[in-house]
């Protein structure tokens, strides 16, 4: 199985920051996952939660704060003093880093209640078009099937993956609707039977967020292609990315 660094190398640097993404690249990961949403003035920013409360020194919803206001926040101190001065990156900044370092990005489209999905997809697609990144380096994912349908209109050549906690019974219909490349599901709820069905239908299968190899010992045999993890260092001996266990 391959590894994707969840929110960057988020066990060693504050999640969804340039430091976390650079650490993942230095470590040798070929892929990083990030979360994207819009600021109040419609700039795609890389941030997981609906509010800035947990991961910055500010307060309030991301969607109520302008890009300028978000940029003034410290997004590193909550993690450790070493990261004081870290800021919330824009999607454009991360794409620029990824284009120069040739790393793949799994862009998770975050849709909180009240989110304007069309505007989110339009702005994200625009930033991608203006970047130097190759479409092949990108993979969209979302828990929102509507967001995946919408991004397919704005950026049809970029692959799409449906996020589920558990894979539903009618998964095939949904995957066909969005012309999906992949399924991303919680490793804790995946069964061998589901994995086999997804793989025989021809989709890539990614599991989040497993931080120890023992937790996904069987998943490789079931056909899982990729583990999304905060701790790639637990799965490999060194930068050479040699598996510690037979994953
Ligand atoms: O993309 C996998 C994972 O990131 C989905 O959940 O809440 O960590 O964005 P979350
Ligand atoms: Mg995510």
Short mmCIF file of C-alpha atoms and ligand atoms in Angstrom, two decimals:
data_model
loop_
_atom_site.label_atom_id
_atom_site.label_comp_id
_atom_site.label_asym_id
_atom_site.label_seq_id
_atom_site.Cartn_x
_atom_site.Cartn_y
_atom_site.Cartn_z
CA UNK A 1 0.00 0.00 0.00
CA UNK A 2 1.09 3.56 -0.65
CA UNK A 3 0.93 6.39 1.86
CA UNK A 4 -0.70 9.82 1.74
CA UNK A 5 0.32 12.36 4.38
CA UNK A 6 -2.94 13.49 6.00
CA UNK A 7 -3.08 17.31 6.24
CA UNK A 8 0.65 17.12 5.47
CA UNK A 9 2.96 15.35 7.91
CA UNK A 10 0.56 16.47 10.61
CA UNK A 11 2.06 14.52 13.49
CA UNK A 12 5.35 16.45 13.18
CA UNK A 13 4.10 19.90 12.15
CA UNK A 14 0.83 21.84 12.46
CA UNK A 15 -1.77 20.37 10.11
CA UNK A 16 -2.48 21.95 6.73
CA UNK A 17 0.49 24.34 6.90
CA UNK A 18 3.41 24.76 4.52
CA UNK A 19 5.67 23.25 7.21
CA UNK A 20 3.53 20.11 7.34
CA UNK A 21 3.55 19.82 3.54
CA UNK A 22 7.31 20.43 3.31
CA UNK A 23 7.95 17.80 5.98
CA UNK A 24 5.90 15.28 4.01
CA UNK A 25 7.94 16.06 0.90
CA UNK A 26 11.25 15.83 2.81
CA UNK A 27 10.14 12.56 4.29
CA UNK A 28 9.60 11.13 0.83
CA UNK A 29 5.80 10.89 0.65
CA UNK A 30 4.50 10.94 -2.92
CA UNK A 31 1.13 12.37 -1.93
CA UNK A 32 -0.41 14.76 0.56
CA UNK A 33 -4.02 15.34 1.56
CA UNK A 34 -5.34 18.80 2.39
CA UNK A 35 -8.70 20.42 3.13
CA UNK A 36 -9.97 23.46 1.25
CA UNK A 37 -12.72 25.98 1.91
CA UNK A 38 -13.41 29.63 1.05
CA UNK A 39 -12.61 32.72 3.10
CA UNK A 40 -15.30 35.42 3.42
CA UNK A 41 -13.84 37.09 0.33
CA UNK A 42 -13.84 33.82 -1.61
CA UNK A 43 -10.17 32.86 -1.54
CA UNK A 44 -9.63 29.07 -1.37
CA UNK A 45 -7.74 28.48 1.87
CA UNK A 46 -6.25 25.29 3.26
CA UNK A 47 -7.89 24.59 6.59
CA UNK A 48 -9.79 21.67 8.10
CA UNK A 49 -12.23 22.93 10.73
CA UNK A 50 -15.22 25.20 10.19
CA UNK A 51 -13.76 27.59 12.77
CA UNK A 52 -10.23 28.80 13.38
CA UNK A 53 -10.60 28.19 17.13
CA UNK A 54 -8.67 24.92 17.47
CA UNK A 55 -5.75 25.50 15.13
CA UNK A 56 -5.03 29.22 15.39
CA UNK A 57 -4.90 31.98 17.98
CA UNK A 58 -8.13 33.44 16.53
CA UNK A 59 -11.85 32.85 16.87
CA UNK A 60 -14.70 32.48 14.40
CA UNK A 61 -15.72 30.73 11.24
CA UNK A 62 -13.28 30.61 8.33
CA UNK A 63 -16.15 31.67 6.05
CA UNK A 64 -16.71 34.84 8.14
CA UNK A 65 -13.05 35.94 7.98
CA UNK A 66 -11.37 37.62 5.02
CA UNK A 67 -8.15 36.31 3.55
CA UNK A 68 -6.34 39.25 5.16
CA UNK A 69 -7.85 38.47 8.58
CA UNK A 70 -7.01 34.78 8.27
CA UNK A 71 -3.48 35.58 7.25
CA UNK A 72 -2.83 37.54 10.43
CA UNK A 73 -3.58 34.47 12.57
CA UNK A 74 -0.88 32.22 13.97
CA UNK A 75 -1.54 28.66 12.81
CA UNK A 76 1.53 27.11 14.41
CA UNK A 77 1.62 28.04 18.09
CA UNK A 78 -1.24 25.71 19.05
CA UNK A 79 1.01 22.84 17.93
CA UNK A 80 4.28 24.00 19.48
CA UNK A 81 6.45 27.09 20.03
CA UNK A 82 8.75 25.86 17.28
CA UNK A 83 6.07 26.73 14.73
CA UNK A 84 5.27 30.24 15.93
CA UNK A 85 4.58 32.46 12.93
CA UNK A 86 3.19 29.71 10.74
CA UNK A 87 0.21 30.95 8.76
CA UNK A 88 -2.83 29.51 7.01
CA UNK A 89 -1.80 28.89 3.40
CA UNK A 90 -3.91 29.59 0.35
CA UNK A 91 -4.57 26.72 -2.03
CA UNK A 92 -2.55 28.64 -4.62
CA UNK A 93 0.53 28.60 -2.37
CA UNK A 94 0.32 24.87 -1.75
CA UNK A 95 -0.18 24.14 -5.45
CA UNK A 96 2.88 26.19 -6.26
CA UNK A 97 4.94 24.13 -3.77
CA UNK A 98 3.48 20.87 -5.11
CA UNK A 99 4.14 21.84 -8.72
CA UNK A 100 7.79 22.63 -8.00
CA UNK A 101 8.33 19.50 -5.89
CA UNK A 102 6.27 17.19 -8.12
CA UNK A 103 4.19 15.86 -5.27
CA UNK A 104 0.60 14.72 -5.70
CA UNK A 105 -2.23 16.43 -3.87
CA UNK A 106 -5.54 15.02 -2.68
CA UNK A 107 -7.70 18.15 -2.40
CA UNK A 108 -10.62 17.53 -0.06
CA UNK A 109 -13.49 19.93 -0.76
CA UNK A 110 -14.96 20.86 2.63
CA UNK A 111 -18.66 21.72 2.58
CA UNK A 112 -20.09 22.93 5.86
CA UNK A 113 -23.83 23.64 6.24
CA UNK A 114 -24.72 26.78 4.27
CA UNK A 115 -21.65 26.45 2.05
CA UNK A 116 -22.05 27.71 -1.52
CA UNK A 117 -20.78 24.57 -3.26
CA UNK A 118 -20.87 26.10 -6.72
CA UNK A 119 -18.78 29.08 -5.63
CA UNK A 120 -16.30 26.84 -3.82
CA UNK A 121 -15.81 24.67 -6.90
CA UNK A 122 -15.59 27.63 -9.25
CA UNK A 123 -12.89 29.32 -7.15
CA UNK A 124 -10.91 26.12 -6.56
CA UNK A 125 -10.95 25.30 -10.28
CA UNK A 126 -9.81 28.83 -11.10
CA UNK A 127 -6.84 28.64 -8.72
CA UNK A 128 -5.85 25.29 -10.25
CA UNK A 129 -6.12 26.69 -13.79
CA UNK A 130 -3.87 29.59 -12.82
CA UNK A 131 -1.29 27.27 -11.24
CA UNK A 132 1.53 25.30 -12.84
CA UNK A 133 0.33 21.98 -11.49
CA UNK A 134 -0.44 19.05 -13.81
CA UNK A 135 -3.93 17.59 -13.63
CA UNK A 136 -2.36 14.15 -13.07
CA UNK A 137 -0.93 15.39 -9.77
CA UNK A 138 -4.39 16.12 -8.42
CA UNK A 139 -7.27 14.14 -6.98
CA UNK A 140 -10.41 15.73 -5.56
CA UNK A 141 -12.29 14.12 -2.72
CA UNK A 142 -15.32 15.10 -0.70
CA UNK A 143 -17.95 13.69 1.62
CA UNK A 144 -20.36 15.73 -0.54
CA UNK A 145 -21.38 13.97 -3.74
CA UNK A 146 -22.88 17.31 -4.87
CA UNK A 147 -19.46 18.93 -4.57
CA UNK A 148 -17.89 16.16 -6.66
CA UNK A 149 -20.58 16.52 -9.33
CA UNK A 150 -20.02 20.26 -9.34
CA UNK A 151 -16.21 20.14 -9.54
CA UNK A 152 -16.58 17.73 -12.46
CA UNK A 153 -18.25 20.60 -14.34
CA UNK A 154 -15.51 23.11 -13.53
CA UNK A 155 -12.49 20.78 -13.77
CA UNK A 156 -13.57 17.68 -15.71
CA UNK A 157 -10.06 16.39 -16.34
CA UNK A 158 -9.14 16.08 -12.66
CA UNK A 159 -9.90 12.75 -10.93
CA UNK A 160 -12.57 12.47 -8.27
CA UNK A 161 -12.88 10.27 -5.18
CA UNK A 162 -15.95 9.82 -2.99
CA UNK A 163 -15.33 10.05 0.76
CA UNK A 164 -17.46 7.91 3.03
CA UNK A 165 -17.09 6.85 6.61
CA UNK A 166 -18.71 3.55 5.65
CA UNK A 167 -19.29 2.50 2.08
CA UNK A 168 -23.05 2.47 1.40
CA UNK A 169 -25.00 -0.36 -0.16
CA UNK A 170 -25.67 1.60 -3.38
CA UNK A 171 -22.05 2.71 -3.74
CA UNK A 172 -21.77 1.74 -7.38
CA UNK A 173 -24.59 4.08 -8.52
CA UNK A 174 -22.99 7.02 -6.76
CA UNK A 175 -19.53 6.28 -8.11
CA UNK A 176 -20.90 5.98 -11.63
CA UNK A 177 -22.78 9.29 -11.27
CA UNK A 178 -19.60 11.17 -10.41
CA UNK A 179 -17.45 9.11 -12.78
CA UNK A 180 -15.22 8.39 -9.83
CA UNK A 181 -11.60 7.31 -9.80
CA UNK A 182 -11.49 6.31 -6.15
CA UNK A 183 -13.28 5.54 -2.90
CA UNK A 184 -11.91 6.95 0.35
CA UNK A 185 -13.27 5.38 3.52
CA UNK A 186 -12.56 5.01 7.22
CA UNK A 187 -10.27 2.01 7.70
CA UNK A 188 -12.14 1.05 10.89
CA UNK A 189 -15.39 0.26 9.14
CA UNK A 190 -14.15 -1.29 5.89
CA UNK A 191 -14.89 -4.99 5.47
CA UNK A 192 -13.09 -7.39 3.20
CA UNK A 193 -16.30 -7.94 1.26
CA UNK A 194 -16.71 -4.22 0.57
CA UNK A 195 -13.07 -3.86 -0.44
CA UNK A 196 -13.34 -6.71 -2.89
CA UNK A 197 -16.51 -5.22 -4.42
CA UNK A 198 -14.93 -1.78 -4.83
CA UNK A 199 -11.78 -3.22 -6.36
CA UNK A 200 -13.62 -5.58 -8.72
CA UNK A 201 -15.64 -2.60 -9.93
CA UNK A 202 -12.33 -1.00 -10.95
CA UNK A 203 -11.90 1.80 -8.40
CA UNK A 204 -8.90 2.81 -6.36
CA UNK A 205 -9.44 2.29 -2.64
CA UNK A 206 -7.94 4.66 -0.07
CA UNK A 207 -8.39 4.38 3.71
CA UNK A 208 -8.17 7.19 6.28
CA UNK A 209 -6.78 7.82 8.95
CA UNK A 210 -4.66 4.92 10.14
CA UNK A 211 -1.65 5.92 12.21
CA UNK A 212 -0.21 2.49 13.04
CA UNK A 213 0.56 -0.33 10.58
CA UNK A 214 -1.00 -2.91 12.94
CA UNK A 215 -4.39 -1.26 12.38
CA UNK A 216 -4.38 -1.98 8.66
CA UNK A 217 -2.51 -5.29 8.60
CA UNK A 218 -5.15 -7.02 6.50
CA UNK A 219 -6.18 -4.11 4.31
CA UNK A 220 -3.41 -4.62 1.77
CA UNK A 221 -4.56 -8.19 1.17
CA UNK A 222 -8.10 -6.91 0.68
CA UNK A 223 -6.89 -4.68 -2.17
CA UNK A 224 -6.60 -1.30 -0.41
CA UNK A 225 -4.27 0.86 -2.50
CA UNK A 226 -3.41 3.70 -0.16
CA UNK A 227 -3.42 4.62 3.52
CA UNK A 228 -3.99 8.25 4.47
CA UNK A 229 -2.01 8.78 7.67
CA UNK A 230 -0.77 11.46 10.08
CA UNK A 231 2.28 9.28 10.75
CA UNK A 232 4.02 7.97 7.63
CA UNK A 233 7.09 7.65 9.89
CA UNK A 234 5.35 4.76 11.67
CA UNK A 235 5.06 2.85 8.43
CA UNK A 236 8.57 3.24 7.07
CA UNK A 237 12.13 2.94 8.31
CA UNK A 238 13.54 5.98 6.53
CA UNK A 239 13.14 8.52 3.80
CA UNK A 240 13.50 5.65 1.36
CA UNK A 241 9.95 4.70 2.35
CA UNK A 242 10.68 1.04 2.95
CA UNK A 243 7.71 -0.58 4.65
CA UNK A 244 8.30 -1.62 8.26
CA UNK A 245 5.67 -4.30 7.93
CA UNK A 246 4.45 -5.91 4.79
CA UNK A 247 1.85 -3.27 4.03
O1 LIG B 1 -9.49 12.66 3.24
C1 LIG B 1 -9.49 11.85 4.36
C2 LIG B 1 -9.82 12.61 5.62
O2 LIG B 1 -9.13 13.82 5.60
C3 LIG B 1 -11.29 12.87 5.77
O3 LIG B 1 -11.63 13.40 7.00
O4 LIG B 1 -12.07 15.12 8.67
O5 LIG B 1 -9.72 14.40 8.26
O6 LIG B 1 -10.92 15.78 6.58
P1 LIG B 1 -11.05 14.73 7.65
MG1 LIG B 2 -9.45 15.88 5.00
#
